[in-house]
Amino acid sequence: MSGLNLYERLEIDPGASDDEVRRAYKRLTQLFSPSGVVCYGLYRAEEIKALLEDFKAAYETLVDPERRRRYDQQLYPQGHPSARAAEAVKRGPPRPALPADPLSLLDLPQDAVIDGPVLAMVRQLCQVPLAEIAERTKISMFTLRCIEEPRYADLPAPVYLRGFLKQIATLLHLDGDRVVREYMHGVERWQKARKKARW
Amino acid sequence: MGEREDYQADDTLDLEVPSAPPPDASGDFGSLNEPSFIGEIPWHEARRGPMVIALAGGKGGAGRSLLAANVGLFLASLGREVIVADLDPAGANLHTYLGVEPLLLSFGALLRGGTRPQLERISGMSLWLCRAPRPLTASPVDPLREETLEMALNSEADIVILDMGAQHDDLTLDQFLSADLGVLVTLPDSAAVERAYAFLRTALYRRILHGSDEPAVIARALLNADHVNQLETPTALIEALSGVHPNAASAIRARLMAFTPKILMNRCRARADRELEAGMISALRRLWGINAEGLGGGDHDDIAHESTRKRRPVMLAYPGSTLGGEVERLSRRLLALLNAGVERA
């Protein structure tokens, strides 16, 4: 282990995202668990313990942006070799950091509720393309469009929708609870209206 | 122009190892600093003749014989001249998977013993069985097994598949180490994984520390003097060795790097099972510094049971089954690895 850098220890690319770091750590702790099959007949109990501590140390450094930056600088004094870093350069300059409270910039009336169009406006204001949200949250583009339009009839079941809204809110620096509460309120109103129309 | 293309196509299909070793064979280890004595170990010699796939180790019932038989049938169907040899001294049952009649021996035959392997031909594939009556001795050396092996290795076949069995005897270890592909078949359970590690440990010892050549002798002397078991892993051993005898250390390191067993996790049922192969490879690399390679685990299929029960080979009776697909995929992977080995040589 001593010869491996932290990325090699976690078996990931030096350009791995936070999510990939997390998944790699989870995978390795499960694989090398003392009760698992992989170590059985090969590692002693104390060796497994040392290995797991190594994983943990590597994980804790790599998920912390500041510590990871310092570690990268020390590991790659000539600059980051990752292909992803090169790709990011190709993509152009990074967009400005998201505002802390994007809602305040929108000039909304005092009693405005957050619904699909408001979410879309916040997203455009923050210059986040829909595809990026889809990539980072793994929510399909179709569902994201339905949420923004909003096309209530095509939305997923409320239990999923709440989770999706929370993820979108986190990405856009919005208050997740408020987004869920106000958006779901709109959904319920639509459902009631539809029932009435049927009768 | 057409002529030239034909010639090239033939060339790539030719599976034989080039008869003369490449002029700069020693340059292979250039980055690892010489060692001249590496050429002395027998399994490193440039071998002529058929390509060899040795299935060994693990645990009884892991699926070696079934895979050997069916991979052989598939490779034969691609037009390769294939010999599948049953060299399992204990559970020699390869014939059952191919529907060949069992051999019923009389006591008299057992008493007299026999010396010739039995040669069969099934769907364009040769099946060599060393199941003639053995002399009733307890000798660990089995002349019939050795003769069958010798004949297979010196045959005109393109590919020889050796079904070695699960035991750790010298013959099995040496074939596993010297084959073009040494394949360890194991199962996704603790017992089989432990057996697989035990086999690899013995094979690795034989690969890097066995023999009377200088590096091995020096390394063993160092290990003998290590009374507190500090030199637990090959990496630790090499590190200690490099302080005393750098040449021996680099020779041992070169052997360690050349030890690339193939692991096949057979009969996977769940996703966690399929991940075990990569897990084992990672565990071996971290602890021993070796580069094992996964063949991409095979899925469980009840057709294996059906095929064995009815004594009808999977690739002939159930080629469209899941297992048939797995065998085909595995065969193609093995063929690709064999061809890659030829290109490297």
PDB file of C-alpha atoms in Angstrom, chain B residues 194-310:
ATOM      1  CA  GLU B 194      -9.945 -19.505   0.118  1.00  0.00           C
ATOM      2  CA  ARG B 195      -8.889 -22.528  -1.973  1.00  0.00           C
ATOM      3  CA  ALA B 196      -8.125 -20.224  -4.887  1.00  0.00           C
ATOM      4  CA  TYR B 197      -5.851 -18.067  -2.746  1.00  0.00           C
ATOM      5  CA  ALA B 198      -4.181 -21.181  -1.340  1.00  0.00           C
ATOM      6  CA  PHE B 199      -3.488 -22.417  -4.858  1.00  0.00           C
ATOM      7  CA  LEU B 200      -2.151 -19.063  -5.985  1.00  0.00           C
ATOM      8  CA  ARG B 201       0.063 -18.835  -2.892  1.00  0.00           C
ATOM      9  CA  THR B 202       1.652 -22.203  -3.704  1.00  0.00           C
ATOM     10  CA  ALA B 203       1.948 -21.345  -7.390  1.00  0.00           C
ATOM     11  CA  LEU B 204       3.535 -17.992  -6.598  1.00  0.00           C
ATOM     12  CA  TYR B 205       6.021 -19.623  -4.247  1.00  0.00           C
ATOM     13  CA  ARG B 206       6.958 -22.081  -6.955  1.00  0.00           C
ATOM     14  CA  ARG B 207       7.207 -19.343  -9.523  1.00  0.00           C
ATOM     15  CA  ILE B 208       9.493 -17.005  -7.612  1.00  0.00           C
ATOM     16  CA  LEU B 209      11.240 -19.029  -4.900  1.00  0.00           C
ATOM     17  CA  HIS B 210      11.477 -22.602  -6.091  1.00  0.00           C
ATOM     18  CA  GLY B 211      14.541 -24.006  -7.799  1.00  0.00           C
ATOM     19  CA  SER B 212      18.291 -24.000  -7.423  1.00  0.00           C
ATOM     20  CA  ASP B 213      19.011 -20.796  -9.324  1.00  0.00           C
ATOM     21  CA  GLU B 214      20.828 -18.010  -7.520  1.00  0.00           C
ATOM     22  CA  PRO B 215      17.990 -15.543  -6.838  1.00  0.00           C
ATOM     23  CA  ALA B 216      15.723 -18.242  -5.459  1.00  0.00           C
ATOM     24  CA  VAL B 217      18.455 -19.628  -3.208  1.00  0.00           C
ATOM     25  CA  ILE B 218      19.333 -16.183  -1.853  1.00  0.00           C
ATOM     26  CA  ALA B 219      15.684 -15.316  -1.296  1.00  0.00           C
ATOM     27  CA  ARG B 220      15.036 -18.576   0.519  1.00  0.00           C
ATOM     28  CA  ALA B 221      18.065 -18.034   2.728  1.00  0.00           C
ATOM     29  CA  LEU B 222      16.708 -14.617   3.629  1.00  0.00           C
ATOM     30  CA  LEU B 223      13.283 -16.094   4.403  1.00  0.00           C
ATOM     31  CA  ASN B 224      14.883 -18.800   6.550  1.00  0.00           C
ATOM     32  CA  ALA B 225      16.665 -16.190   8.606  1.00  0.00           C
ATOM     33  CA  ASP B 226      13.444 -14.235   9.098  1.00  0.00           C
ATOM     34  CA  HIS B 227      12.348 -15.706  12.416  1.00  0.00           C
ATOM     35  CA  VAL B 228       9.793 -13.026  13.254  1.00  0.00           C
ATOM     36  CA  ASN B 229       7.894 -13.399   9.966  1.00  0.00           C
ATOM     37  CA  GLN B 230       8.590  -9.879   8.869  1.00  0.00           C
ATOM     38  CA  LEU B 231       8.858 -10.796   5.215  1.00  0.00           C
ATOM     39  CA  GLU B 232       5.222 -11.712   4.897  1.00  0.00           C
ATOM     40  CA  THR B 233       4.662 -10.539   1.366  1.00  0.00           C
ATOM     41  CA  PRO B 234       6.675 -10.774  -1.856  1.00  0.00           C
ATOM     42  CA  THR B 235       6.959  -6.996  -1.818  1.00  0.00           C
ATOM     43  CA  ALA B 236       8.520  -7.009   1.635  1.00  0.00           C
ATOM     44  CA  LEU B 237      10.841  -9.807   0.568  1.00  0.00           C
ATOM     45  CA  ILE B 238      12.006  -7.935  -2.515  1.00  0.00           C
ATOM     46  CA  GLU B 239      12.563  -4.807  -0.480  1.00  0.00           C
ATOM     47  CA  ALA B 240      14.697  -6.678   2.038  1.00  0.00           C
ATOM     48  CA  LEU B 241      16.499  -8.472  -0.772  1.00  0.00           C
ATOM     49  CA  SER B 242      17.378  -5.281  -2.619  1.00  0.00           C
ATOM     50  CA  GLY B 243      19.471  -4.202   0.363  1.00  0.00           C
ATOM     51  CA  VAL B 244      21.479  -7.428   0.350  1.00  0.00           C
ATOM     52  CA  HIS B 245      21.541  -8.513  -3.258  1.00  0.00           C
ATOM     53  CA  PRO B 246      20.057  -6.082  -5.794  1.00  0.00           C
ATOM     54  CA  ASN B 247      20.425  -8.476  -8.739  1.00  0.00           C
ATOM     55  CA  ALA B 248      18.503 -11.209  -6.994  1.00  0.00           C
ATOM     56  CA  ALA B 249      15.876  -8.669  -5.961  1.00  0.00           C
ATOM     57  CA  SER B 250      15.303  -7.523  -9.514  1.00  0.00           C
ATOM     58  CA  ALA B 251      15.185 -11.115 -10.752  1.00  0.00           C
ATOM     59  CA  ILE B 252      12.533 -11.959  -8.189  1.00  0.00           C
ATOM     60  CA  ARG B 253      10.641  -8.805  -9.054  1.00  0.00           C
ATOM     61  CA  ALA B 254      10.701  -9.705 -12.729  1.00  0.00           C
ATOM     62  CA  ARG B 255       9.271 -13.123 -11.920  1.00  0.00           C
ATOM     63  CA  LEU B 256       6.605 -11.549  -9.779  1.00  0.00           C
ATOM     64  CA  MET B 257       5.604  -9.266 -12.642  1.00  0.00           C
ATOM     65  CA  ALA B 258       5.522 -12.221 -15.028  1.00  0.00           C
ATOM     66  CA  PHE B 259       3.109 -14.102 -12.783  1.00  0.00           C
ATOM     67  CA  THR B 260      -0.229 -13.209 -14.346  1.00  0.00           C
ATOM     68  CA  PRO B 261      -2.758 -15.884 -13.467  1.00  0.00           C
ATOM     69  CA  LYS B 262      -6.211 -15.616 -15.005  1.00  0.00           C
ATOM     70  CA  ILE B 263      -9.135 -15.858 -12.617  1.00  0.00           C
ATOM     71  CA  LEU B 264     -12.594 -16.997 -13.612  1.00  0.00           C
ATOM     72  CA  MET B 265     -15.416 -16.557 -11.109  1.00  0.00           C
ATOM     73  CA  ASN B 266     -17.845 -19.194 -12.244  1.00  0.00           C
ATOM     74  CA  ARG B 267     -21.570 -19.635 -11.545  1.00  0.00           C
ATOM     75  CA  CYS B 268     -22.337 -16.105 -10.381  1.00  0.00           C
ATOM     76  CA  ARG B 269     -25.911 -15.532  -9.254  1.00  0.00           C
ATOM     77  CA  ALA B 270     -25.891 -11.985  -7.913  1.00  0.00           C
ATOM     78  CA  ARG B 271     -24.203  -8.736  -8.755  1.00  0.00           C
ATOM     79  CA  ALA B 272     -22.023  -9.050  -5.651  1.00  0.00           C
ATOM     80  CA  ASP B 273     -20.777 -12.390  -7.021  1.00  0.00           C
ATOM     81  CA  ARG B 274     -19.723 -10.781 -10.275  1.00  0.00           C
ATOM     82  CA  GLU B 275     -17.790  -8.113  -8.389  1.00  0.00           C
ATOM     83  CA  LEU B 276     -15.783 -10.730  -6.499  1.00  0.00           C
ATOM     84  CA  GLU B 277     -13.464 -11.350  -9.425  1.00  0.00           C
ATOM     85  CA  ALA B 278     -12.349  -7.717  -9.486  1.00  0.00           C
ATOM     86  CA  GLY B 279     -12.208  -7.776  -5.680  1.00  0.00           C
ATOM     87  CA  MET B 280      -9.877 -10.770  -5.629  1.00  0.00           C
ATOM     88  CA  ILE B 281      -7.640  -9.196  -8.244  1.00  0.00           C
ATOM     89  CA  SER B 282      -7.485  -5.979  -6.239  1.00  0.00           C
ATOM     90  CA  ALA B 283      -6.758  -7.878  -3.016  1.00  0.00           C
ATOM     91  CA  LEU B 284      -3.962  -9.878  -4.678  1.00  0.00           C
ATOM     92  CA  ARG B 285      -2.394  -6.795  -6.199  1.00  0.00           C
ATOM     93  CA  ARG B 286      -2.445  -4.911  -2.909  1.00  0.00           C
ATOM     94  CA  LEU B 287      -0.992  -7.721  -0.822  1.00  0.00           C
ATOM     95  CA  TRP B 288       1.352  -9.563  -3.167  1.00  0.00           C
ATOM     96  CA  GLY B 289       1.910  -7.018  -5.917  1.00  0.00           C
ATOM     97  CA  ILE B 290       0.852  -9.474  -8.629  1.00  0.00           C
ATOM     98  CA  ASN B 291      -1.244  -8.671 -11.679  1.00  0.00           C
ATOM     99  CA  ALA B 292      -3.891 -11.328 -11.882  1.00  0.00           C
ATOM    100  CA  GLU B 293      -6.431 -10.882 -14.632  1.00  0.00           C
ATOM    101  CA  GLY B 294     -10.160 -11.545 -14.585  1.00  0.00           C
ATOM    102  CA  LEU B 295     -11.866 -13.410 -17.398  1.00  0.00           C
ATOM    103  CA  GLY B 296     -15.232 -11.847 -16.592  1.00  0.00           C
ATOM    104  CA  GLY B 297     -17.231 -14.202 -14.384  1.00  0.00           C
ATOM    105  CA  GLY B 298     -19.699 -16.681 -15.788  1.00  0.00           C
ATOM    106  CA  ASP B 299     -23.347 -16.703 -14.801  1.00  0.00           C
ATOM    107  CA  HIS B 300     -25.071 -19.592 -13.149  1.00  0.00           C
ATOM    108  CA  ASP B 301     -27.213 -21.647 -15.480  1.00  0.00           C
ATOM    109  CA  ASP B 302     -29.268 -24.714 -14.602  1.00  0.00           C
ATOM    110  CA  ILE B 303     -28.532 -26.054 -18.047  1.00  0.00           C
ATOM    111  CA  ALA B 304     -25.149 -27.196 -16.649  1.00  0.00           C
ATOM    112  CA  HIS B 305     -26.991 -29.606 -14.396  1.00  0.00           C
ATOM    113  CA  GLU B 306     -29.238 -30.737 -17.218  1.00  0.00           C
ATOM    114  CA  SER B 307     -26.280 -31.234 -19.545  1.00  0.00           C
ATOM    115  CA  THR B 308     -24.317 -33.304 -17.020  1.00  0.00           C
ATOM    116  CA  ARG B 309     -27.336 -35.351 -16.069  1.00  0.00           C
ATOM    117  CA  LYS B 310     -28.143 -36.243 -19.652  1.00  0.00           C
TER     118      LYS B 310
END
